[in-house]
Amino acid sequence: MYILKNSLISIIRNKGRNILIGIIVLVIACSATVTLSIRNTANNLVKNYEEAHDIIATISFNRQQLSEKFEGGEDAIKNNIEAFNEIEAITLDNVKNYGDSSYLKNYYYVYSTSLNSDTLTKATDKYEYEVEDKQTTTSTTTSTTGGENAGGRMPMGGPGGGGERHTFTNRNTTTIITRTKETFQSGRNLTGDFELDGYSSYDGMTNFIDGTYKITDGEMITDFENFECAISSELATLNQINVGDTITFKNPNTEATYDFLVKGIYKDNSNDDDSANMYSPSANTIIVGSKIIEKLVSDDSTLVTNITPSFILQNEEAITPFSEEVKAKGLNEYYTVNTNLEELKTATKSIENVKTFATTFLAITLIIATIVLLVINMINIRERKYEIGVFRTIGVSKFKLTIQFVLELLIVSLIALCIGAVIGTFLSKDIGNSLLQNEIEATQVANEQILDNFGKGGKPMDLERATVQVQAINEIDAVVDFKVILQLLAIGLGLTIVSSLASMISIQRFSPLTILKERS
Amino acid sequence: MSILKLEDVGYRYKDAPKDQYVFKNINYEFEQGKTYAIKGKSGSGKTTLLSLITGLEKCTEGNVLYDGKNLKKMNLDKYRNTDIGIVFQSYNLLPRLTAIENIILSMDVSKVKIKKKKEKALELMKSVGLSEEQAKRKILKLSGGEQQRIAIARSLSYNPKIIIADEPTGNLDKETETEILNIFTRLAKEENKCVIIVTHSQNVCDRVDCIYDLEKK
């Protein structure tokens, strides 16, 4: 107890020295509060962002690898399509197999097929209509010549070649070969007029989550196993369909028909800035449950389907092992596993930069402060050498004396830390947001520069998205929370101990007798 | 029965040749209720001997026994704040504290339980001839004699059995010297203390019960 009492007396009676130490610690506390609160808040923001935005793995074609199989020449297209068709497409069973993984939180997929309809009009820019045949009668002068032109050569004629048209008859036997045109296309193209996108869960409806699609009438399908659907507002308007109506689709192969109850009508907002097409790409897209597609496929296995799986990974570390696991489960070599990690990182890049800056600033401040405090303490201990000698001769142990000196510094530091923390709290929000704003502006300028490199008229979609995402987190709202206070205390304690090293070592080394002799 | 005993005590500085001792084969005994003077010329090792007795230095040879216990095996901090009171020639008081605070600090440091420390400190100061008003003064605002009295009061604050003083009257005038010596004599006779005074003053030697002449060995 007397140690504390002595410390307090010493602090009060050595005001000048302690005020100087206090000011230094105050400045450190202030900057530490600002940087710690920015750092912690930035951490929380990034963490929240990462929690809100899962790392999603998708499977896509590796076209570069595929193109190595492509051929040039006369039948190139046919051969290339054949090569493409040889690659096994991903099936629903594959997706379920890949989805059964410990590296995943969840997975979902969009299972698509296409159907026709006798009762619905497809939303398209093309409009075909029938007109009555018109016959035009013209009179022509025809002269026939003999077999002088055995080679079938065409005489001079045509534009500028004379005023008459001539018909030449080849005296040789003419064999006419009729060729029937075949449509040769990839076996994976959906061929029906209406694309049915079967979602396995609401999680997969990313267009609705990010606001690209929005239900404007009715509601989203609630039963993924019943013949319910949501249709685009364009299709609804074109065919005068209302929520609650039933629409009928037809299998293009078997002519089987399926009735769907319209539960909702959605608007596609993605075509707001797309002036090239009359209808949005989703105009003929029908939203249904994935089970419905499975039913359609079970009725007709020849129905062409597409599946787009999305795998929600547990964390960043799961990317490589999951990728390897999927390959081990038989994913074709022409497919690759991609993730949205880069996209997520881009969104938090600005705030990560601010965080790094704050951490560096804090580290530099602490190093300088520690050195300054250490020097002040070394001077202090030389000034108080006599005091140490007296304490030792009256029987104060080295340990207790060390505690007293450390305590003095700790009390001054704690008071200064508290004041500094209060000041820092007021400053942290403004400074944090100012730093972030500068960082966002710098990143935007850099992105715009890249876009300019592609030409002002043609902004690549990906880059444009990256620019938008830079602003995903555009305000820090730095707050001094319990964690920051704990960190400040740890910094204060650390600073005190490190800068008290001079006292600690000196007290251990000083001989009281020598000190007192020197004094005498 | 001696409270303090020096058995074949010898001391040489660490960097001195092996046979060059400050002193050697010292065998002194000190009893409670008596005053002692350790006499010697300058450089004879008086202050060094005081350091050995107070545990501020360790003897190179022999043993110092306090109440039959070897100082080498004792907690010397506790020994200094409980069993022995030291009065230095240069007083060694803390200048940032007041007179009474110096005395109370010594009580705080001591392991001895003392009730009503302030009253006890004032009482001690009164016993060495200092007033309450002087008690509140900072050390540097007191005269040499007053500081010496404070140093004596401080050494008595935790009621040790031994009081050891290093040239306690060296900086004082003759009148004050007499007053200080009276205090030491009273402490030995009335309070049964063992008072050891390290001195080269004949006046001091004339007032004590026993003189040890520290010849240079």
PDB file of C-alpha atoms in Angstrom, chain A residues 114-118 248-259 296 299-300 302-303:
ATOM      1  CA  SER A 114     -36.970 -25.067 -72.607  1.00  0.00           C
ATOM      2  CA  LEU A 115     -40.521 -25.699 -73.722  1.00  0.00           C
ATOM      3  CA  ASN A 116     -42.810 -24.401 -76.423  1.00  0.00           C
ATOM      4  CA  SER A 117     -46.314 -23.172 -76.118  1.00  0.00           C
ATOM      5  CA  ASP A 118     -49.293 -23.136 -78.432  1.00  0.00           C
ATOM      6  CA  THR A 248     -49.608 -24.149 -70.767  1.00  0.00           C
ATOM      7  CA  PHE A 249     -46.303 -25.278 -72.188  1.00  0.00           C
ATOM      8  CA  LYS A 250     -45.572 -28.072 -74.596  1.00  0.00           C
ATOM      9  CA  ASN A 251     -42.629 -30.451 -74.775  1.00  0.00           C
ATOM     10  CA  PRO A 252     -40.991 -29.810 -78.165  1.00  0.00           C
ATOM     11  CA  ASN A 253     -40.157 -33.529 -78.480  1.00  0.00           C
ATOM     12  CA  THR A 254     -43.175 -35.377 -77.162  1.00  0.00           C
ATOM     13  CA  GLU A 255     -45.913 -32.732 -77.559  1.00  0.00           C
ATOM     14  CA  ALA A 256     -46.849 -33.388 -73.917  1.00  0.00           C
ATOM     15  CA  THR A 257     -48.373 -30.336 -72.233  1.00  0.00           C
ATOM     16  CA  TYR A 258     -47.879 -28.942 -68.755  1.00  0.00           C
ATOM     17  CA  ASP A 259     -50.059 -26.405 -66.968  1.00  0.00           C
ATOM     18  CA  LEU A 296     -40.059 -32.967 -66.996  1.00  0.00           C
ATOM     19  CA  ASP A 299     -41.030 -37.791 -68.488  1.00  0.00           C
ATOM     20  CA  ASP A 300     -38.676 -37.196 -71.403  1.00  0.00           C
ATOM     21  CA  THR A 302     -34.133 -36.428 -74.316  1.00  0.00           C
ATOM     22  CA  LEU A 303     -35.133 -32.970 -73.149  1.00  0.00           C
TER      23      LEU A 303
END
